[in-house]
Amino acid sequence: MSSFPIRIISLALFSISFLPSLNNGQLTRHSVLTRAKIVYHGGPILIETINVALIWYGNVSLNKKEAIANFLKSLNTDGDFNLQPQVTKWWKMVESYQAMLPGAKHDEVPKIIVNVAKQINDTSYKYGRNLTIGDFIPKIVKEHTKEAKNMLPIIITAKDVNMEGVCTKTCAYNGIVGNVTLYIILGNPELECPRKCEWPFTQIDSGPKSILFLQPPNLDNAADAMVIALATTLADTVTNPLNTGFYDGPPKNSIGVGTACKAIFGSGAFPGNPGKVHIDAHTGGSFNAHGIKDQKFLLPAIWNPKTYSCWTLM
């Protein structure tokens, strides 16, 4: 595995199962029970520094660029201590998976640095507006990482781009090109699928009906929904980059540590209710995390390997 471009760690088989009888009072007010069963399959997880290339494909609006880039930059940067909770606290839960590996030291969990190394604006639509996984992804990944092999491309598409797999199956996903380069695809649901990927800011076509809707923290349904989708997918990617790390279910249809806690944003959440959140007194936007530049975010729950439940910031 030494040839893999991003620093990883891989240890022996280890499992984390969801067994309510084993919680032993560890559940807290920030925990929500699910049916998930997260198992470590012996493969690598990402560690140390993750250099990210943000590839904006098409005419992505400035509001979406700022929300996504500032979320990533907030993962390792503490803001005003008086503003709690912070994005860094959410990221610490992802980092905590390092301590769950056999032989890992538990006194201090190392930081995982997410570095936005570069941003590329590809506004020419050179590959068209209807993109397929097998054709588009290898080309654009190769084009924008050929001079920097140690890079995680995050490809963000504009609202007028139709990306295979986005909307029809999921709102964002990860993969690997040529067994060497990881990537994340993040679609824009604004035109194609707001009623699939913009909950809890709008009603969805399938699943439990909402008893309430939240105002997005940055007053842009699509931008804030894209941050949620990216956060979930990034957590899954770090803890399960090659589909041999931490996940539930069969390898070809795995459920990661973020995906396992879908549609949960605060304590007390249940189907159709996102749970406890803060409300911005000035804008009415709902959020649960403070980031850099006074920006606010609504971040999804993550599977907590210590309490066998979905952990939330609030």
CSV table of C-alpha atoms in Angstrom, one decimal:
chain,number,residue,atom,x,y,z
A,1,MET,CA,0.0,0.0,0.0
A,2,SER,CA,3.0,2.3,0.1
A,3,SER,CA,2.3,3.5,-3.4
A,4,PHE,CA,-1.0,5.0,-2.5
A,5,PRO,CA,-0.7,8.8,-2.9
A,6,ILE,CA,-2.3,9.9,0.4
A,7,ARG,CA,-0.8,8.8,3.7
A,8,ILE,CA,-2.8,5.9,5.1
A,9,ILE,CA,-2.8,3.5,8.0
A,10,SER,CA,-3.9,-0.1,7.9
A,11,LEU,CA,-4.0,-2.6,10.8
A,12,ALA,CA,-5.5,-5.9,11.7
A,13,LEU,CA,-9.2,-6.8,11.6
A,14,PHE,CA,-11.3,-4.9,14.1
A,15,SER,CA,-15.0,-4.6,14.5
A,16,ILE,CA,-17.4,-2.0,16.0
A,17,SER,CA,-20.9,-3.4,16.2
A,18,PHE,CA,-24.1,-1.7,17.1
A,19,LEU,CA,-25.4,-3.6,20.1
A,20,PRO,CA,-27.7,-1.5,22.4
A,21,SER,CA,-27.1,-3.9,25.3
A,22,LEU,CA,-23.4,-3.0,25.2
A,23,ASN,CA,-23.8,0.8,25.5
A,24,ASN,CA,-23.4,0.6,29.3
A,25,GLY,CA,-24.7,4.1,29.8
A,26,GLN,CA,-22.3,5.7,27.3
A,27,LEU,CA,-25.1,7.3,25.3
A,28,THR,CA,-25.2,11.0,25.8
A,29,ARG,CA,-27.6,13.8,24.8
A,30,HIS,CA,-25.6,14.1,21.6
A,31,SER,CA,-26.4,10.5,20.6
A,32,VAL,CA,-29.1,9.1,18.3
A,33,LEU,CA,-29.5,5.3,18.0
A,34,THR,CA,-29.6,3.7,14.5
A,35,ARG,CA,-29.6,0.2,13.0
A,36,ALA,CA,-26.0,0.7,11.8
A,37,LYS,CA,-23.3,-1.9,12.3
A,38,ILE,CA,-20.0,-0.4,11.5
A,39,VAL,CA,-17.2,-3.0,11.0
A,40,TYR,CA,-13.5,-2.4,10.4
A,41,HIS,CA,-12.3,-4.7,7.6
A,42,GLY,CA,-8.5,-4.3,8.0
A,43,GLY,CA,-7.9,-1.8,5.2
A,44,PRO,CA,-6.4,1.7,5.2
A,45,ILE,CA,-7.8,4.9,6.5
A,46,LEU,CA,-6.5,8.4,5.6
A,47,ILE,CA,-4.1,10.1,8.1
A,48,GLU,CA,-1.8,13.0,8.5
A,49,THR,CA,-2.3,15.5,5.7
A,50,ILE,CA,-5.0,15.4,2.9
A,51,ASN,CA,-4.2,17.8,0.1
A,52,VAL,CA,-7.4,18.7,-1.6
A,53,ALA,CA,-7.9,20.1,-5.2
A,54,LEU,CA,-11.3,21.7,-5.6
A,55,ILE,CA,-12.3,21.4,-9.2
A,56,TRP,CA,-15.3,23.7,-10.0
A,57,TYR,CA,-16.8,22.2,-13.2
A,58,GLY,CA,-19.0,24.7,-15.0
A,59,ASN,CA,-20.2,28.0,-13.7
A,60,VAL,CA,-20.5,27.4,-10.0
A,61,SER,CA,-21.9,30.4,-8.1
A,62,LEU,CA,-19.6,32.3,-5.7
A,63,ASN,CA,-21.9,31.6,-2.7
A,64,LYS,CA,-21.5,27.8,-3.3
A,65,LYS,CA,-17.7,28.2,-3.7
A,66,GLU,CA,-17.4,30.1,-0.5
A,67,ALA,CA,-19.6,27.8,1.6
A,68,ILE,CA,-17.7,24.7,0.4
A,69,ALA,CA,-14.2,26.1,0.6
A,70,ASN,CA,-14.8,27.7,4.0
A,71,PHE,CA,-16.2,24.5,5.4
A,72,LEU,CA,-13.0,22.6,4.4
A,73,LYS,CA,-10.8,25.3,5.7
A,74,SER,CA,-12.8,25.3,9.0
A,75,LEU,CA,-12.0,21.6,9.7
A,76,ASN,CA,-8.6,22.4,11.3
A,77,THR,CA,-9.0,26.1,12.3
A,78,ASP,CA,-10.6,27.1,15.6
A,79,GLY,CA,-12.6,30.3,15.6
A,80,ASP,CA,-13.8,32.5,18.4
A,81,PHE,CA,-13.9,30.3,21.6
A,82,ASN,CA,-17.1,31.9,22.6
A,83,LEU,CA,-18.9,30.6,19.6
A,84,GLN,CA,-19.7,26.9,20.1
A,85,PRO,CA,-19.8,24.3,18.8
A,86,GLN,CA,-17.2,24.6,16.1
A,87,VAL,CA,-16.5,22.7,12.9
A,88,THR,CA,-13.2,21.5,14.4
A,89,LYS,CA,-15.2,19.6,17.0
A,90,TRP,CA,-17.1,17.7,14.3
A,91,TRP,CA,-13.8,16.9,12.6
A,92,LYS,CA,-12.4,15.5,15.8
A,93,MET,CA,-15.0,12.7,15.6
A,94,VAL,CA,-13.6,11.7,12.2
A,95,GLU,CA,-10.1,11.9,13.5
A,96,SER,CA,-11.0,9.6,16.5
A,97,TYR,CA,-11.2,6.6,14.2
A,98,GLN,CA,-7.4,6.5,14.4
A,99,ALA,CA,-7.7,5.6,18.1
A,100,MET,CA,-10.1,2.7,17.3
A,101,LEU,CA,-7.4,0.7,15.4
A,102,PRO,CA,-5.6,-2.1,17.3
A,103,GLY,CA,-2.3,-1.0,18.7
A,104,ALA,CA,-3.2,2.7,18.4
A,105,LYS,CA,-2.3,5.1,21.2
A,106,HIS,CA,-5.3,6.5,23.0
A,107,ASP,CA,-3.7,9.3,25.0
A,108,GLU,CA,-3.7,11.8,22.1
A,109,VAL,CA,-5.4,11.3,18.7
A,110,PRO,CA,-3.2,12.8,15.8
A,111,LYS,CA,-4.7,15.5,13.8
A,112,ILE,CA,-5.8,14.9,10.2
A,113,ILE,CA,-5.0,18.1,8.3
A,114,VAL,CA,-7.2,18.9,5.3
A,115,ASN,CA,-5.3,21.4,3.1
A,116,VAL,CA,-7.1,23.1,0.2
A,117,ALA,CA,-4.0,23.0,-2.0
A,118,LYS,CA,-5.5,24.4,-5.1
A,119,GLN,CA,-8.7,25.4,-6.8
A,120,ILE,CA,-9.4,25.0,-10.5
A,121,ASN,CA,-12.2,26.8,-12.4
A,122,ASP,CA,-13.2,24.7,-15.4
A,123,THR,CA,-15.9,26.9,-16.9
A,124,SER,CA,-15.5,25.8,-20.6
A,125,TYR,CA,-17.7,22.7,-20.1
A,126,LYS,CA,-15.0,21.0,-22.2
A,127,TYR,CA,-16.4,17.5,-21.4
A,128,GLY,CA,-20.0,18.6,-21.9
A,129,ARG,CA,-22.9,18.9,-19.6
A,130,ASN,CA,-24.0,15.2,-19.5
A,131,LEU,CA,-21.1,13.4,-17.8
A,132,THR,CA,-20.6,9.7,-17.3
A,133,ILE,CA,-18.5,8.1,-14.6
A,134,GLY,CA,-16.3,5.9,-16.8
A,135,ASP,CA,-15.5,8.6,-19.3
A,136,PHE,CA,-15.5,12.0,-17.5
A,137,ILE,CA,-13.9,11.2,-14.1
A,138,PRO,CA,-10.7,9.5,-15.3
A,139,LYS,CA,-10.1,12.4,-17.8
A,140,ILE,CA,-10.6,15.3,-15.4
A,141,VAL,CA,-8.8,13.6,-12.5
A,142,LYS,CA,-5.8,12.9,-14.7
A,143,GLU,CA,-5.8,16.4,-16.1
A,144,HIS,CA,-5.8,18.2,-12.8
A,145,THR,CA,-3.6,15.9,-10.7
A,146,LYS,CA,-0.9,15.0,-13.2
A,147,GLU,CA,1.5,17.5,-11.6
A,148,ALA,CA,0.5,16.7,-8.1
A,149,LYS,CA,0.1,13.0,-7.4
A,150,ASN,CA,-0.6,13.4,-3.7
A,151,MET,CA,-4.0,15.0,-4.1
A,152,LEU,CA,-7.6,14.3,-3.4
A,153,PRO,CA,-9.7,15.9,-6.2
A,154,ILE,CA,-13.2,17.1,-5.2
A,155,ILE,CA,-15.1,17.7,-8.3
A,156,ILE,CA,-18.1,20.1,-7.8
A,157,THR,CA,-20.5,20.4,-10.7
A,158,ALA,CA,-22.6,23.5,-11.7
A,159,LYS,CA,-26.4,23.4,-11.6
A,160,ASP,CA,-26.6,22.9,-15.3
A,161,VAL,CA,-24.4,19.8,-15.3
A,162,ASN,CA,-25.9,16.3,-15.2
A,163,MET,CA,-23.4,13.9,-13.5
A,164,GLU,CA,-24.1,10.2,-13.7
A,165,GLY,CA,-25.0,8.8,-10.3
A,166,VAL,CA,-25.8,12.2,-8.7
A,167,CYS,CA,-29.5,12.7,-7.9
A,168,THR,CA,-30.5,9.3,-9.3
A,169,LYS,CA,-28.6,7.4,-6.6
A,170,THR,CA,-27.0,9.9,-4.2
A,171,CYS,CA,-26.1,13.5,-3.7
A,172,ALA,CA,-22.3,13.0,-3.6
A,173,TYR,CA,-20.0,9.9,-3.8
A,174,ASN,CA,-16.4,8.9,-3.7
A,175,GLY,CA,-14.3,6.5,-5.8
A,176,ILE,CA,-10.9,5.7,-7.1
A,177,VAL,CA,-9.3,6.0,-10.5
A,178,GLY,CA,-6.8,3.4,-11.6
A,179,ASN,CA,-6.3,2.0,-8.0
A,180,VAL,CA,-4.2,5.1,-7.3
A,181,THR,CA,-6.2,8.4,-7.1
A,182,LEU,CA,-9.2,8.9,-4.8
A,183,TYR,CA,-11.8,11.4,-5.8
A,184,ILE,CA,-15.1,12.9,-4.5
A,185,ILE,CA,-18.0,14.0,-6.8
A,186,LEU,CA,-20.3,16.6,-5.4
A,187,GLY,CA,-23.4,17.5,-7.5
A,188,ASN,CA,-25.5,20.6,-7.4
A,189,PRO,CA,-29.1,19.7,-6.7
A,190,GLU,CA,-30.5,23.2,-7.4
A,191,LEU,CA,-32.3,22.3,-10.7
A,192,GLU,CA,-32.2,18.6,-11.0
A,193,CYS,CA,-33.1,17.2,-7.6
A,194,PRO,CA,-33.9,19.7,-4.9
A,195,ARG,CA,-36.6,17.3,-3.6
A,196,LYS,CA,-34.0,14.6,-3.1
A,197,CYS,CA,-30.9,16.4,-1.9
A,198,GLU,CA,-32.0,19.6,-0.2
A,199,TRP,CA,-33.6,18.2,2.9
A,200,PRO,CA,-34.0,19.5,5.6
A,201,PHE,CA,-34.5,22.8,3.7
A,202,THR,CA,-37.2,21.5,1.5
A,203,GLN,CA,-39.7,18.6,1.2
A,204,ILE,CA,-38.4,15.3,-0.3
A,205,ASP,CA,-40.3,13.1,-2.7
A,206,SER,CA,-39.8,9.9,-0.9
A,207,GLY,CA,-39.3,8.9,2.8
A,208,PRO,CA,-40.9,10.4,5.9
A,209,LYS,CA,-42.5,13.7,5.4
A,210,SER,CA,-41.0,16.6,7.4
A,211,ILE,CA,-43.0,18.1,10.2
A,212,LEU,CA,-40.8,21.3,9.8
A,213,PHE,CA,-38.3,22.8,7.5
A,214,LEU,CA,-35.1,24.6,8.4
A,215,GLN,CA,-33.8,27.8,6.8
A,216,PRO,CA,-30.3,27.2,5.4
A,217,PRO,CA,-27.5,28.8,7.4
A,218,ASN,CA,-26.1,30.6,4.4
A,219,LEU,CA,-29.5,31.3,2.9
A,220,ASP,CA,-28.8,29.1,-0.1
A,221,ASN,CA,-30.6,25.8,-0.1
A,222,ALA,CA,-28.3,24.1,-2.7
A,223,ALA,CA,-25.1,25.5,-1.2
A,224,ASP,CA,-25.9,24.3,2.3
A,225,ALA,CA,-27.2,21.0,1.1
A,226,MET,CA,-23.9,20.5,-0.8
A,227,VAL,CA,-21.9,21.2,2.4
A,228,ILE,CA,-23.9,18.5,4.1
A,229,ALA,CA,-23.4,16.0,1.3
A,230,LEU,CA,-19.6,16.8,1.2
A,231,ALA,CA,-19.3,16.4,4.9
A,232,THR,CA,-20.9,13.0,4.9
A,233,THR,CA,-18.8,11.8,1.9
A,234,LEU,CA,-15.6,13.2,3.3
A,235,ALA,CA,-16.1,11.3,6.6
A,236,ASP,CA,-16.8,8.2,4.6
A,237,THR,CA,-13.7,8.7,2.4
A,238,VAL,CA,-11.3,9.3,5.3
A,239,THR,CA,-12.5,6.2,7.2
A,240,ASN,CA,-13.0,3.9,4.2
A,241,PRO,CA,-11.0,5.2,1.2
A,242,LEU,CA,-10.6,1.8,-0.6
A,243,ASN,CA,-13.8,0.2,0.6
A,244,THR,CA,-11.8,-1.9,3.0
A,245,GLY,CA,-12.0,0.3,6.1
A,246,PHE,CA,-14.9,1.1,8.4
A,247,TYR,CA,-18.3,0.4,6.9
A,248,ASP,CA,-21.5,-1.5,7.2
A,249,GLY,CA,-23.1,-3.8,4.6
A,250,PRO,CA,-21.6,-5.4,1.5
A,251,PRO,CA,-18.5,-3.8,-0.1
A,252,LYS,CA,-20.3,-2.8,-3.3
A,253,ASN,CA,-23.1,-1.1,-1.4
A,254,SER,CA,-21.3,0.0,1.7
A,255,ILE,CA,-22.6,2.4,4.3
A,256,GLY,CA,-19.9,4.6,5.8
A,257,VAL,CA,-19.6,6.4,9.1
A,258,GLY,CA,-21.3,9.4,7.7
A,259,THR,CA,-23.9,7.7,5.5
A,260,ALA,CA,-25.0,5.6,8.5
A,261,CYS,CA,-26.3,8.8,10.2
A,262,LYS,CA,-28.2,10.3,7.3
A,263,ALA,CA,-30.8,13.0,8.0
A,264,ILE,CA,-29.6,13.5,11.6
A,265,PHE,CA,-28.4,16.9,12.7
A,266,GLY,CA,-29.1,17.2,16.4
A,267,SER,CA,-30.2,15.3,19.5
A,268,GLY,CA,-33.8,14.3,19.5
A,269,ALA,CA,-33.8,13.7,15.7
A,270,PHE,CA,-36.3,11.2,14.2
A,271,PRO,CA,-37.6,10.5,10.7
A,272,GLY,CA,-38.9,13.8,9.4
A,273,ASN,CA,-37.3,15.9,12.2
A,274,PRO,CA,-33.6,16.9,11.9
A,275,GLY,CA,-33.2,17.4,15.7
A,276,LYS,CA,-31.9,20.2,17.8
A,277,VAL,CA,-30.1,23.1,16.1
A,278,HIS,CA,-29.3,26.8,16.6
A,279,ILE,CA,-31.3,29.5,14.9
A,280,ASP,CA,-29.5,32.7,13.8
A,281,ALA,CA,-31.4,35.6,15.3
A,282,HIS,CA,-30.6,37.9,12.3
A,283,THR,CA,-31.2,35.6,9.3
A,284,GLY,CA,-33.3,32.8,10.7
A,285,GLY,CA,-30.8,30.3,9.3
A,286,SER,CA,-30.4,27.0,11.2
A,287,PHE,CA,-27.0,25.8,12.1
A,288,ASN,CA,-25.0,23.6,14.5
A,289,ALA,CA,-21.4,24.6,13.8
A,290,HIS,CA,-19.3,27.8,13.6
A,291,GLY,CA,-16.5,28.0,11.0
A,292,ILE,CA,-14.0,30.6,9.9
A,293,LYS,CA,-15.0,34.1,8.8
A,294,ASP,CA,-18.1,33.9,11.1
A,295,GLN,CA,-19.6,31.4,8.7
A,296,LYS,CA,-22.2,29.0,10.0
A,297,PHE,CA,-22.9,25.4,8.9
A,298,LEU,CA,-25.4,22.7,9.4
A,299,LEU,CA,-23.3,19.5,9.7
A,300,PRO,CA,-24.6,15.9,9.7
A,301,ALA,CA,-24.2,13.3,12.5
A,302,ILE,CA,-21.3,10.8,12.4
A,303,TRP,CA,-21.2,7.3,13.7
A,304,ASN,CA,-19.5,7.3,17.1
A,305,PRO,CA,-17.5,4.1,17.6
A,306,LYS,CA,-17.4,4.5,21.3
A,307,THR,CA,-21.2,4.8,21.9
A,308,TYR,CA,-22.3,2.7,18.9
A,309,SER,CA,-24.7,5.5,17.9
A,310,CYS,CA,-24.9,8.6,15.7
A,311,TRP,CA,-23.1,11.5,17.4
A,312,THR,CA,-24.2,15.1,16.8
A,313,LEU,CA,-22.7,18.4,17.7
A,314,MET,CA,-25.9,19.4,19.7
